mmCIF file of N, CA and C in Angstrom:
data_model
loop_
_atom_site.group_PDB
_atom_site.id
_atom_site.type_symbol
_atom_site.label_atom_id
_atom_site.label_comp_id
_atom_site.label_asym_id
_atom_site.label_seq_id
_atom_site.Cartn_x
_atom_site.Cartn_y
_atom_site.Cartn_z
ATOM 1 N N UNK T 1 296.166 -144.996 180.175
ATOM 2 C CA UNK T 1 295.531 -146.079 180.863
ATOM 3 C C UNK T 1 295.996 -146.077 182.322
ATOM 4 N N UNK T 2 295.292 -145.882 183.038
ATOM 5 C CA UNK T 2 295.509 -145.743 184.842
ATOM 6 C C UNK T 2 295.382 -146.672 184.981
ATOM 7 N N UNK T 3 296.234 -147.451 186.236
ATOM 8 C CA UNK T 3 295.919 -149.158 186.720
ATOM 9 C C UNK T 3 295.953 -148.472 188.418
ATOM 10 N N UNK T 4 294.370 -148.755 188.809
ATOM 11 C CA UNK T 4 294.363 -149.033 190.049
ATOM 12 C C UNK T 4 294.626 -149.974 190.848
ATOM 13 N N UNK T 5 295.587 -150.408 191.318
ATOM 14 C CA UNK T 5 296.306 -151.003 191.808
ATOM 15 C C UNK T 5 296.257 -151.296 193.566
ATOM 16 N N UNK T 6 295.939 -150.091 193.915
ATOM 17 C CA UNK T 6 295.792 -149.756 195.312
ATOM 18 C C UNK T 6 294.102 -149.686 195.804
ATOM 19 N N UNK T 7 293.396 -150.172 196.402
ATOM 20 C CA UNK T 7 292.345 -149.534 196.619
ATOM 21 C C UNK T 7 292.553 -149.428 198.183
ATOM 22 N N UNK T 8 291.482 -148.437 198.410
ATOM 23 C CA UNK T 8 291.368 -147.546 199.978
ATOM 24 C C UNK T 8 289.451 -147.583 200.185
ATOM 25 N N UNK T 9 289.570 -148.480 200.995
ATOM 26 C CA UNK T 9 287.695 -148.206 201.698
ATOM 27 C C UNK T 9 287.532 -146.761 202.169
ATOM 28 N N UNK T 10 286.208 -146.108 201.731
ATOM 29 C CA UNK T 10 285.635 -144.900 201.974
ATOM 30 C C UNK T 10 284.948 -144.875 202.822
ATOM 31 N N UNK T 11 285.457 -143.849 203.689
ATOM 32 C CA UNK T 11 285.433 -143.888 204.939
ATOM 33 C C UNK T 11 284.125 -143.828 205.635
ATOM 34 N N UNK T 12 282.830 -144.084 204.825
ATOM 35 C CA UNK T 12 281.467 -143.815 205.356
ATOM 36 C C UNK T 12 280.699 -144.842 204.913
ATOM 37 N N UNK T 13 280.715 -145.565 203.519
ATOM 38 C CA UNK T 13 280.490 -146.495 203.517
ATOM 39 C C UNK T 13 280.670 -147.798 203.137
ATOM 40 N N UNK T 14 282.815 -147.773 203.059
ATOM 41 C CA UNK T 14 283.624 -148.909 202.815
ATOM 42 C C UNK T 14 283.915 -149.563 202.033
ATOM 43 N N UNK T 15 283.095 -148.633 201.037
ATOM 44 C CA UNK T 15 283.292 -149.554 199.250
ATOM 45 C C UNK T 15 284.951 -149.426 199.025
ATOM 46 N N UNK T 16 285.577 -150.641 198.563
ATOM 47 C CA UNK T 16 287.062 -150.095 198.111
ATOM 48 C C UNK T 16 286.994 -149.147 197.027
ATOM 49 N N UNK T 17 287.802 -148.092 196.373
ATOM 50 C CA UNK T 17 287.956 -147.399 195.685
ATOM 51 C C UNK T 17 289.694 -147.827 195.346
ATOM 52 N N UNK T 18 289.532 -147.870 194.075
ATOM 53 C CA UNK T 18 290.818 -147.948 193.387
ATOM 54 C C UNK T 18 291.654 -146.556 192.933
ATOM 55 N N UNK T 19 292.868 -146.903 193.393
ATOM 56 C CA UNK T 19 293.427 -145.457 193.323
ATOM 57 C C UNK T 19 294.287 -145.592 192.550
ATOM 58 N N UNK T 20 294.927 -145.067 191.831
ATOM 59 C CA UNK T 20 296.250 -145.292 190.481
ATOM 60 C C UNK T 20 297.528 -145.134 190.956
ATOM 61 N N UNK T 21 298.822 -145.837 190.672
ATOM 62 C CA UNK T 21 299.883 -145.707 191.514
ATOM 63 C C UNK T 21 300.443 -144.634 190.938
ATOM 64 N N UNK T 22 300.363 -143.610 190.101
ATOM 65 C CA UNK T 22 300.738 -142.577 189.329
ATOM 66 C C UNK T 22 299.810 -141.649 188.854
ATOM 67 N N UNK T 23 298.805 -141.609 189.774
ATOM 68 C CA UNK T 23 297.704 -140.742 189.713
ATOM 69 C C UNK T 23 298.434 -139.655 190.664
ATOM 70 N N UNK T 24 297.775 -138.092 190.506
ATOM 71 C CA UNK T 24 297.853 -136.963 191.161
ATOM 72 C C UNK T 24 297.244 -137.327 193.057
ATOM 73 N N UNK T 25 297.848 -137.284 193.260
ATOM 74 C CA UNK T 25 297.561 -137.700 194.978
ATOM 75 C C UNK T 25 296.691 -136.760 195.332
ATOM 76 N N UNK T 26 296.364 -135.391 195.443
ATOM 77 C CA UNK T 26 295.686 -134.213 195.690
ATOM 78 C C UNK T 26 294.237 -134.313 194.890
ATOM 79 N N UNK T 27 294.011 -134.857 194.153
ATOM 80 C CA UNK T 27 292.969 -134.789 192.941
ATOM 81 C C UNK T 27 291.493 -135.730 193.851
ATOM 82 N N UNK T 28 290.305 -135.153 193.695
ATOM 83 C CA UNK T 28 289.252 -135.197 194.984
ATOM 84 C C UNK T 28 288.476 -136.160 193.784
ATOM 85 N N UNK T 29 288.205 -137.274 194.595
ATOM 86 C CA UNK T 29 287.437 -138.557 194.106
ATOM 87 C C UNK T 29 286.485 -138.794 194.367
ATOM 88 N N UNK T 30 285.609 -139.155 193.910
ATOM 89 C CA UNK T 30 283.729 -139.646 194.100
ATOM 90 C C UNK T 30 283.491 -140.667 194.673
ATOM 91 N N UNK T 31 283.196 -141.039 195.445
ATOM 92 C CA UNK T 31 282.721 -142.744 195.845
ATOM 93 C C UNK T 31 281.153 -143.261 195.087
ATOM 94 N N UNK T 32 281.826 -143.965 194.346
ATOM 95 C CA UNK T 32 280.473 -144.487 193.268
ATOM 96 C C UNK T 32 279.860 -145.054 193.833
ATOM 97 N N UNK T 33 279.527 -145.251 195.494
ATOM 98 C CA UNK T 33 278.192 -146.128 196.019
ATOM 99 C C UNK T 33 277.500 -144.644 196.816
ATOM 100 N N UNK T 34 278.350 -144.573 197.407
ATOM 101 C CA UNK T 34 277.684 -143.186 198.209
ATOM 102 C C UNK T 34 277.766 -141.789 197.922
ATOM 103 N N UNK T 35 278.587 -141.614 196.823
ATOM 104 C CA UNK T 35 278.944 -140.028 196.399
ATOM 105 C C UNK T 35 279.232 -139.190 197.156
ATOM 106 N N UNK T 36 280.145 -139.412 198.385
ATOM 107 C CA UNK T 36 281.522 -138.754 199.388
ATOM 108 C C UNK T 36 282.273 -138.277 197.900
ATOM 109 N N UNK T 37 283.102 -136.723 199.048
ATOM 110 C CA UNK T 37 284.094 -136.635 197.963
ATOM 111 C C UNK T 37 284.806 -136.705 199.113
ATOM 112 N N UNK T 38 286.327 -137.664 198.019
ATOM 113 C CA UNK T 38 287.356 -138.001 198.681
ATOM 114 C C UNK T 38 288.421 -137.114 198.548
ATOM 115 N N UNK T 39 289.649 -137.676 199.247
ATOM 116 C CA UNK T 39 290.909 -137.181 199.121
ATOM 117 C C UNK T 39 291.665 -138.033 199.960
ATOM 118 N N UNK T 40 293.139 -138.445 199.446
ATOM 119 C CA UNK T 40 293.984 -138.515 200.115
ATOM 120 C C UNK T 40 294.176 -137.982 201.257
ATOM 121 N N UNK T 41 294.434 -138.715 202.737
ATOM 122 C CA UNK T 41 294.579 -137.945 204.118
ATOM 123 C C UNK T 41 295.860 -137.212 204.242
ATOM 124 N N UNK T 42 296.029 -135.382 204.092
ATOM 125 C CA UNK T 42 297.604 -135.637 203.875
ATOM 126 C C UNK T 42 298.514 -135.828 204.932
ATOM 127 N N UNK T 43 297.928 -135.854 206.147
ATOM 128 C CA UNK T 43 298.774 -135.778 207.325
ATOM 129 C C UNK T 43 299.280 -137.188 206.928
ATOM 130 N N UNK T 44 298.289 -138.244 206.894
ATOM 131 C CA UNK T 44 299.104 -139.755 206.797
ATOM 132 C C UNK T 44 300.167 -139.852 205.834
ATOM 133 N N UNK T 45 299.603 -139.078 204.246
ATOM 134 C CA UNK T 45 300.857 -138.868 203.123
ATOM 135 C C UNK T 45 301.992 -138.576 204.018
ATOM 136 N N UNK T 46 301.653 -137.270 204.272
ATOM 137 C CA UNK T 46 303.351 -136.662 205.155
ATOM 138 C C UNK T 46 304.042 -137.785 206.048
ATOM 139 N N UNK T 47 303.163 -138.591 206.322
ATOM 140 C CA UNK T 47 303.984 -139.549 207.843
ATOM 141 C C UNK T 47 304.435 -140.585 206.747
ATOM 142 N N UNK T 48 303.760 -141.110 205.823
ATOM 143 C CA UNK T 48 304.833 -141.966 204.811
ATOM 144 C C UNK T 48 305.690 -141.694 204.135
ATOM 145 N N UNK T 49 305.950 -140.225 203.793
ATOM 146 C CA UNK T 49 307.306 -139.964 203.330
ATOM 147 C C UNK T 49 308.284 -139.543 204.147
ATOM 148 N N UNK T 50 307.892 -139.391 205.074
ATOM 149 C CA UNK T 50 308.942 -139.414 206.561
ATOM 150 C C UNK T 50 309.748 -140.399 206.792
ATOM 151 N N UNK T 51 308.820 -141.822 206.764
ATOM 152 C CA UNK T 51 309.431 -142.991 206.718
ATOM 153 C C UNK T 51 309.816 -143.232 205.592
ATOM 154 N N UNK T 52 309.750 -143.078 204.747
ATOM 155 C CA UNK T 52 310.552 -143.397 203.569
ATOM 156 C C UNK T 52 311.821 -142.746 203.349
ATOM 157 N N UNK T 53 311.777 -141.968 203.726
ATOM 158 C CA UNK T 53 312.880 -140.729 203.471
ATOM 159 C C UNK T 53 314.158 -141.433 204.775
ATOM 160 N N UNK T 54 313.318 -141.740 206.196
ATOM 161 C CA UNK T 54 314.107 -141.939 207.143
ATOM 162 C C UNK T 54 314.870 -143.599 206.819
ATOM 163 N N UNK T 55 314.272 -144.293 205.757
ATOM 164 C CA UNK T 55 314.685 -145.682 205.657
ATOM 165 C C UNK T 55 315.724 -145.346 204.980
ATOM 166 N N UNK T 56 315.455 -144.421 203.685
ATOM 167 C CA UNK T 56 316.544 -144.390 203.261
ATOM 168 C C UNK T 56 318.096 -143.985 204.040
ATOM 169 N N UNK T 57 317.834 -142.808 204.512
ATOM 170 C CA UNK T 57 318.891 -142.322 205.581
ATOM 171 C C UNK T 57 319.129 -143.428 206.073
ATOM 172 N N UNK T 58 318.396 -144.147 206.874
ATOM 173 C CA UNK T 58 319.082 -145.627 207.754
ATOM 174 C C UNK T 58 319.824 -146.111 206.846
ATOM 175 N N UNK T 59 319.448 -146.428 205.585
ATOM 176 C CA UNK T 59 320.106 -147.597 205.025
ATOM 177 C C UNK T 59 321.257 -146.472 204.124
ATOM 178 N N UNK T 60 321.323 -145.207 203.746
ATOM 179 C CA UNK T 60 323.066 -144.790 203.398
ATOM 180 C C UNK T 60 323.592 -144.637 204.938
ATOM 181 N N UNK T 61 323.209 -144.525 206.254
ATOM 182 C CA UNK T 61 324.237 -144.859 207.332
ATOM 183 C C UNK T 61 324.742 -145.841 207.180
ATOM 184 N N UNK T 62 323.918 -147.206 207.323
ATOM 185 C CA UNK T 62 323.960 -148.932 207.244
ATOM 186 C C UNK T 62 325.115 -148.492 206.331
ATOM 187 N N UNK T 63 324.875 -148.593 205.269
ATOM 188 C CA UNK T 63 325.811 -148.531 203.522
ATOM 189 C C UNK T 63 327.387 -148.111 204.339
ATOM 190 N N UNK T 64 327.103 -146.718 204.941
ATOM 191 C CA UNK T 64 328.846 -146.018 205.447
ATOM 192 C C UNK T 64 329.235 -146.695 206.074
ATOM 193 N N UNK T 65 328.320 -146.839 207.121
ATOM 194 C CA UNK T 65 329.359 -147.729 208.644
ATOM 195 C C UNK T 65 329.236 -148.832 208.467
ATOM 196 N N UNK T 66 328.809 -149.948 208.100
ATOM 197 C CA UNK T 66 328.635 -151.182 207.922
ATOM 198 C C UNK T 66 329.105 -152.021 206.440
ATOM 199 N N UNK T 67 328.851 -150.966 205.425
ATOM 200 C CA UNK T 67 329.739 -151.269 204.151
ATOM 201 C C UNK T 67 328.711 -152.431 203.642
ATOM 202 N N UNK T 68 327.328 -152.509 203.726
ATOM 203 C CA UNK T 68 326.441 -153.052 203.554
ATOM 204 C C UNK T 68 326.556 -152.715 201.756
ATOM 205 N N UNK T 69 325.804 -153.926 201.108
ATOM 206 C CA UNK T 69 325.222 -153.997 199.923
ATOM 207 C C UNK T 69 324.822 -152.728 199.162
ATOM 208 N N UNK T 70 324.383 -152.330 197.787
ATOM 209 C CA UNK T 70 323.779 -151.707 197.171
ATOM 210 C C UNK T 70 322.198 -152.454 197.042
ATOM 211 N N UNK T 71 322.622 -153.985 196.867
ATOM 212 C CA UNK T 71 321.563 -155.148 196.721
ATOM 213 C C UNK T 71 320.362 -154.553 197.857
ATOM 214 N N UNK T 72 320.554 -154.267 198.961
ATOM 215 C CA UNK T 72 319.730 -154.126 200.439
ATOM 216 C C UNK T 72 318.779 -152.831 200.107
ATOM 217 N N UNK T 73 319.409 -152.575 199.019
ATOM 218 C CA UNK T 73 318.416 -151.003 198.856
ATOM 219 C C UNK T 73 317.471 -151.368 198.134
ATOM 220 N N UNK T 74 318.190 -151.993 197.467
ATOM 221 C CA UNK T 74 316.566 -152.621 196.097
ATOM 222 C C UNK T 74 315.587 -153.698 196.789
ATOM 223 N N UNK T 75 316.081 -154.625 198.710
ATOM 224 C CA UNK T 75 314.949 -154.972 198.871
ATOM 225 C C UNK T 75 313.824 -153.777 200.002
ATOM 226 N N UNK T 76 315.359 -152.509 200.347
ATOM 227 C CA UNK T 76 314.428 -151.438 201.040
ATOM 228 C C UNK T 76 313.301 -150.857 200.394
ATOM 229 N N UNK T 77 313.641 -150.514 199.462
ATOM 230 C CA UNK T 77 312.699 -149.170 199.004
ATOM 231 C C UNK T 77 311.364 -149.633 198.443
ATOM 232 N N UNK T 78 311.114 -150.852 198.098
ATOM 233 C CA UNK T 78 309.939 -151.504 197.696
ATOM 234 C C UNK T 78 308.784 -151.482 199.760
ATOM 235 N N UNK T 79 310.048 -152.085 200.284
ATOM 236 C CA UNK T 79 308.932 -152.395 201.572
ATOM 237 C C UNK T 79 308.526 -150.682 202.254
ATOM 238 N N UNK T 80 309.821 -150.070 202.060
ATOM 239 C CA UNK T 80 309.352 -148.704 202.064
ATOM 240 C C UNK T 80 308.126 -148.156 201.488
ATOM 241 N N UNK T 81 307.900 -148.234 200.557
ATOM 242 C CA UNK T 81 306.574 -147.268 199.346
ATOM 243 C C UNK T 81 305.930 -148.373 199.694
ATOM 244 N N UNK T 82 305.870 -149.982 200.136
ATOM 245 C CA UNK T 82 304.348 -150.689 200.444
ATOM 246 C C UNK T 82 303.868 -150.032 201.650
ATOM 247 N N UNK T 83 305.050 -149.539 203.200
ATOM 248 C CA UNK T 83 304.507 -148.770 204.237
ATOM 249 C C UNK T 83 303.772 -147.349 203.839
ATOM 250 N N UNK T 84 303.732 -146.949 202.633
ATOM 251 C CA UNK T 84 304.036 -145.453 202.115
ATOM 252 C C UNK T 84 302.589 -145.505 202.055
ATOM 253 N N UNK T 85 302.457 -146.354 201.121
ATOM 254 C CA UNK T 85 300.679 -146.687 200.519
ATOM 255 C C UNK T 85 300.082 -147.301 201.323
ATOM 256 N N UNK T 86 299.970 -148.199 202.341
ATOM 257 C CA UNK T 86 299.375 -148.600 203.334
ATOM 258 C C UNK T 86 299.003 -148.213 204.329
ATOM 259 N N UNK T 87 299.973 -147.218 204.810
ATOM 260 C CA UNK T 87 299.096 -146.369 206.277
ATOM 261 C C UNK T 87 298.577 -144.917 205.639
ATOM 262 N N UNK T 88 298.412 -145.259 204.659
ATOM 263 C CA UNK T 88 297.645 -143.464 203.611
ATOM 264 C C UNK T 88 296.175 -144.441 203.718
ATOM 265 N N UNK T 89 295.236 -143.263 204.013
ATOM 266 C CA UNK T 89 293.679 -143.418 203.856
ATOM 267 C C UNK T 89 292.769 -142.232 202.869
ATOM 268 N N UNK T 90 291.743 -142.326 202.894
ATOM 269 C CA UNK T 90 290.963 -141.680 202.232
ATOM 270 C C UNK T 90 290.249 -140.521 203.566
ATOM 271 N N UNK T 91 289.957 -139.565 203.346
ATOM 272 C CA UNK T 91 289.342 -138.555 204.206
ATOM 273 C C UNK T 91 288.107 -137.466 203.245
ATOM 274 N N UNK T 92 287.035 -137.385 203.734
ATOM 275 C CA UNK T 92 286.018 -136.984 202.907
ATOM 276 C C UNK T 92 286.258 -135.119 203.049
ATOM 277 N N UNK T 93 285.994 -134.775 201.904
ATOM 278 C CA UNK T 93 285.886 -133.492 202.362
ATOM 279 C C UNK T 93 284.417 -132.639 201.393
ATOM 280 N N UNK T 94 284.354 -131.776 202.273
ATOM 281 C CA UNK T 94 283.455 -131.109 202.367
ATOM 282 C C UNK T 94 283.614 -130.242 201.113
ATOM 283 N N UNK T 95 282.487 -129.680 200.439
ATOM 284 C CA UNK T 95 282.657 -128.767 199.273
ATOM 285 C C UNK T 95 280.850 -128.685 199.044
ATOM 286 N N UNK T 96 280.253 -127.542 198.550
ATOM 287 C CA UNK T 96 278.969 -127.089 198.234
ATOM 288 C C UNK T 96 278.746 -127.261 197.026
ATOM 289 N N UNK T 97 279.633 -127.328 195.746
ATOM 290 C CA UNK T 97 279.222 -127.199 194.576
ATOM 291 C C UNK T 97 280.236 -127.875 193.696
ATOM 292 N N UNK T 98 279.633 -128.040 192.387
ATOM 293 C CA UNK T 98 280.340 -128.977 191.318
ATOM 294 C C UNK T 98 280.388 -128.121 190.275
ATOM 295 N N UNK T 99 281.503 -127.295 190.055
ATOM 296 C CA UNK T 99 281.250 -126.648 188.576
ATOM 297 C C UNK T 99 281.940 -127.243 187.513
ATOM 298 N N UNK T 100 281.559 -126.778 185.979
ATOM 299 C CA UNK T 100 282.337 -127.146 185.146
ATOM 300 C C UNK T 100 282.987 -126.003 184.222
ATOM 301 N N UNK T 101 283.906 -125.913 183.812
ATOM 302 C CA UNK T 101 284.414 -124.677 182.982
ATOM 303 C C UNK T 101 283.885 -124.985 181.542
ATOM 304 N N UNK T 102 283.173 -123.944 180.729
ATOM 305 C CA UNK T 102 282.691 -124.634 179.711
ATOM 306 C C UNK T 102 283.661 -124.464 178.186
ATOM 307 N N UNK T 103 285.274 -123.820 178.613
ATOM 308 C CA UNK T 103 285.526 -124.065 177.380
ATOM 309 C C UNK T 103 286.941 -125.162 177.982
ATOM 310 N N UNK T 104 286.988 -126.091 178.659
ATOM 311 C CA UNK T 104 287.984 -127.051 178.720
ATOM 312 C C UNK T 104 286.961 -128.125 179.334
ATOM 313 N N UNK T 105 285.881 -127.978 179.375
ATOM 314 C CA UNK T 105 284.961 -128.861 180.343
ATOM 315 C C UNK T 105 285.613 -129.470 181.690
ATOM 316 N N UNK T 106 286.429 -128.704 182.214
ATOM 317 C CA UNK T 106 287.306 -129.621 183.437
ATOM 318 C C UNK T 106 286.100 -129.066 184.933
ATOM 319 N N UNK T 107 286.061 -129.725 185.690
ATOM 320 C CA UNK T 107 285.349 -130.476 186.620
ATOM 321 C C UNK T 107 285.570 -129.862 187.643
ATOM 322 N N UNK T 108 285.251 -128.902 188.865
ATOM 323 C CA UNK T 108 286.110 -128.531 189.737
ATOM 324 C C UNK T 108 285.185 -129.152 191.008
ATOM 325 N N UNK T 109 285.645 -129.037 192.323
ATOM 326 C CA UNK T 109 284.435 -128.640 193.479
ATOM 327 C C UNK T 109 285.149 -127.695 194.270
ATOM 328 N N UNK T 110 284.224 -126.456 194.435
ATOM 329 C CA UNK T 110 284.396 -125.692 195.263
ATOM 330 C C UNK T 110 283.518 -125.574 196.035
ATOM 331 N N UNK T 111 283.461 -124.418 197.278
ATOM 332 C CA UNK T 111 282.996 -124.022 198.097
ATOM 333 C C UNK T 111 281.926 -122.529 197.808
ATOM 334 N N UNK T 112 280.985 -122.127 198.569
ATOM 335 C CA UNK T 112 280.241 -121.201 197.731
ATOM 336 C C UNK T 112 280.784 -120.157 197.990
ATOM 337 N N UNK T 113 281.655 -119.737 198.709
ATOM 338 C CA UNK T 113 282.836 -118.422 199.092
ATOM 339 C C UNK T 113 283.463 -118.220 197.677
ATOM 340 N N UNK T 114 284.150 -119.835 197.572
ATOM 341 C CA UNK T 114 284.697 -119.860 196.350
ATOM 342 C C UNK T 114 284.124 -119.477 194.946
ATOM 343 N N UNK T 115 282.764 -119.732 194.701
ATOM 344 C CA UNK T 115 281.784 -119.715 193.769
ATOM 345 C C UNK T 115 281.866 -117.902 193.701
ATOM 346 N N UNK T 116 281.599 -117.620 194.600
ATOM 347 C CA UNK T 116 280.945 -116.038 194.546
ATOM 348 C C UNK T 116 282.474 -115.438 194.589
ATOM 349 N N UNK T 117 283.546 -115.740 195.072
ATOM 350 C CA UNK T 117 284.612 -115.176 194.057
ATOM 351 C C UNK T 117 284.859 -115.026 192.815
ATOM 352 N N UNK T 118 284.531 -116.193 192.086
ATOM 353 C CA UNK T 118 284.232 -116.407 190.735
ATOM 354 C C UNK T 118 283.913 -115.812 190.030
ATOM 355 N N UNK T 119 282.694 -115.247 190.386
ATOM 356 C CA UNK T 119 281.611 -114.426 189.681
ATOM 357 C C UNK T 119 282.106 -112.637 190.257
ATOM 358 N N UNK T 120 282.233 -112.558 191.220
ATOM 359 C CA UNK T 120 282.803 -111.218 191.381
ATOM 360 C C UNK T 120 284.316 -111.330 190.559
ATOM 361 N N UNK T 121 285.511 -111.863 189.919
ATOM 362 C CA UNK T 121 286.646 -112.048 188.990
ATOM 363 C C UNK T 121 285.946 -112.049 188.011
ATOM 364 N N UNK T 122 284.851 -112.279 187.679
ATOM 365 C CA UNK T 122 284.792 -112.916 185.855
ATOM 366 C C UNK T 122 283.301 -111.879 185.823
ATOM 367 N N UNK T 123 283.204 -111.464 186.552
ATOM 368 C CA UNK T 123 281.903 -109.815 186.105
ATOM 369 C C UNK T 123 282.011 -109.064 184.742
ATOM 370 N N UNK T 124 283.157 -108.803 184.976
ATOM 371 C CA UNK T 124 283.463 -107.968 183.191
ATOM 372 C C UNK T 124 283.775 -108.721 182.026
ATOM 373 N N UNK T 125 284.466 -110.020 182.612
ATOM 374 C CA UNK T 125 284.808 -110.823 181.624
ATOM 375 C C UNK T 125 284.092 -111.744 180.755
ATOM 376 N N UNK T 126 283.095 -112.258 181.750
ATOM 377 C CA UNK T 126 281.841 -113.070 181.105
ATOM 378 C C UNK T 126 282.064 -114.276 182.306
ATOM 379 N N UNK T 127 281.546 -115.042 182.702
ATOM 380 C CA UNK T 127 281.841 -115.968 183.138
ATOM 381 C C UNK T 127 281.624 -117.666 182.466
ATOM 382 N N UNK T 128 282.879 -118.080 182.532
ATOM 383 C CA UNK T 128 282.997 -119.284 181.555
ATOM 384 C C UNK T 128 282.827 -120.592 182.776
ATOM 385 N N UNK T 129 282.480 -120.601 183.816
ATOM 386 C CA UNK T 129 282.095 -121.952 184.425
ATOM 387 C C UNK T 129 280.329 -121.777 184.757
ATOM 388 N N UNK T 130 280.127 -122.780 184.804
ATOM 389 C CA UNK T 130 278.372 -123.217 185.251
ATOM 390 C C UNK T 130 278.515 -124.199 186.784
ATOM 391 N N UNK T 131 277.220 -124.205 187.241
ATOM 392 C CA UNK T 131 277.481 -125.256 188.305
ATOM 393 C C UNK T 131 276.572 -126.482 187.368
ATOM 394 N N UNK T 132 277.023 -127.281 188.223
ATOM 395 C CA UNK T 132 276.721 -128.658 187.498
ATOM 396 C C UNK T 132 275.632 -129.187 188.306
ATOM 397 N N UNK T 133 275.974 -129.127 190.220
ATOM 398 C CA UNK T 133 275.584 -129.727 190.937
ATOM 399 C C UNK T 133 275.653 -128.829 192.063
ATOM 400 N N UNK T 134 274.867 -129.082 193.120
ATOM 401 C CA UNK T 134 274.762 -128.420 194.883
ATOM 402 C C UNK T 134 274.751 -129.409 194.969
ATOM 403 N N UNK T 135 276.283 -129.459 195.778
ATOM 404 C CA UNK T 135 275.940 -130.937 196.961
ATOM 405 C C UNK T 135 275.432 -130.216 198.338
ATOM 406 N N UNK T 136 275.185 -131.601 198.961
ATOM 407 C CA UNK T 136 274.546 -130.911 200.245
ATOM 408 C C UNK T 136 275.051 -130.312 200.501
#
């Protein structure tokens, strides 16, 4: 059971989208009003674990030289991961096609470079994905 918890407006036509706090961050999402595919922005990911990482460091300096609390960490690291998830956005990305593998039925989107790799790897073998969909 996933609890979206977080939602992020899509970036074209602002519907919130709910995102899971223990969902795969990398994993490319649909926008059910407009059918964008999404993704996590990762440059913004990277800049929130920067700060998170750097709060912590502040606060084991604070901890050495100041002889501060253990208590101060448990109210850091919450406001930390709310900055973490808050300046992260959604960014659309581009992809030509929707295949599906037909003996795990798992879902992919690739690119048609990608597609025609596919089929040139899996020539002798048989090929076990279909396309589902051409997006634009």
């Amino acid at each position: 059971m996933e609890q979206n918890l977080i939602k992020k407006p899509c970036p074209t036509c602002g519907t919130p989208i709910g995102i899971g706090i223990f969902s795969n961050r990398e994993e490319i999402i649909r926008c059910p009003k407009c059918g964008e595919l999404l993704i996590e922005n990762p440059k913004r990911k990277r800049i929130g674990s920067v700060i998170t990482f750097l709060g912590i460091l502040i606060w084991i300096a604070l901890n050495y030289w100041t002889g501060i609390s253990l208590n101060w960490l448990f109210l850091i690291i919450p406001v930390l991961i709310t900055i973490f998830f808050l300046i992260s956005n959604l960014t659309v990305v581009k992809k030509d096609l929707v295949i599906r593998n037909k003996q795990t039925n798992h879902v992919s989107y690739v690119d048609k470079q990608d597609w025609n790799e596919i089929l040139a790897n899996s020539s002798e073998n048989g090929n076990n994905f279909e396309i589902i969909e051409e997006l634009k």
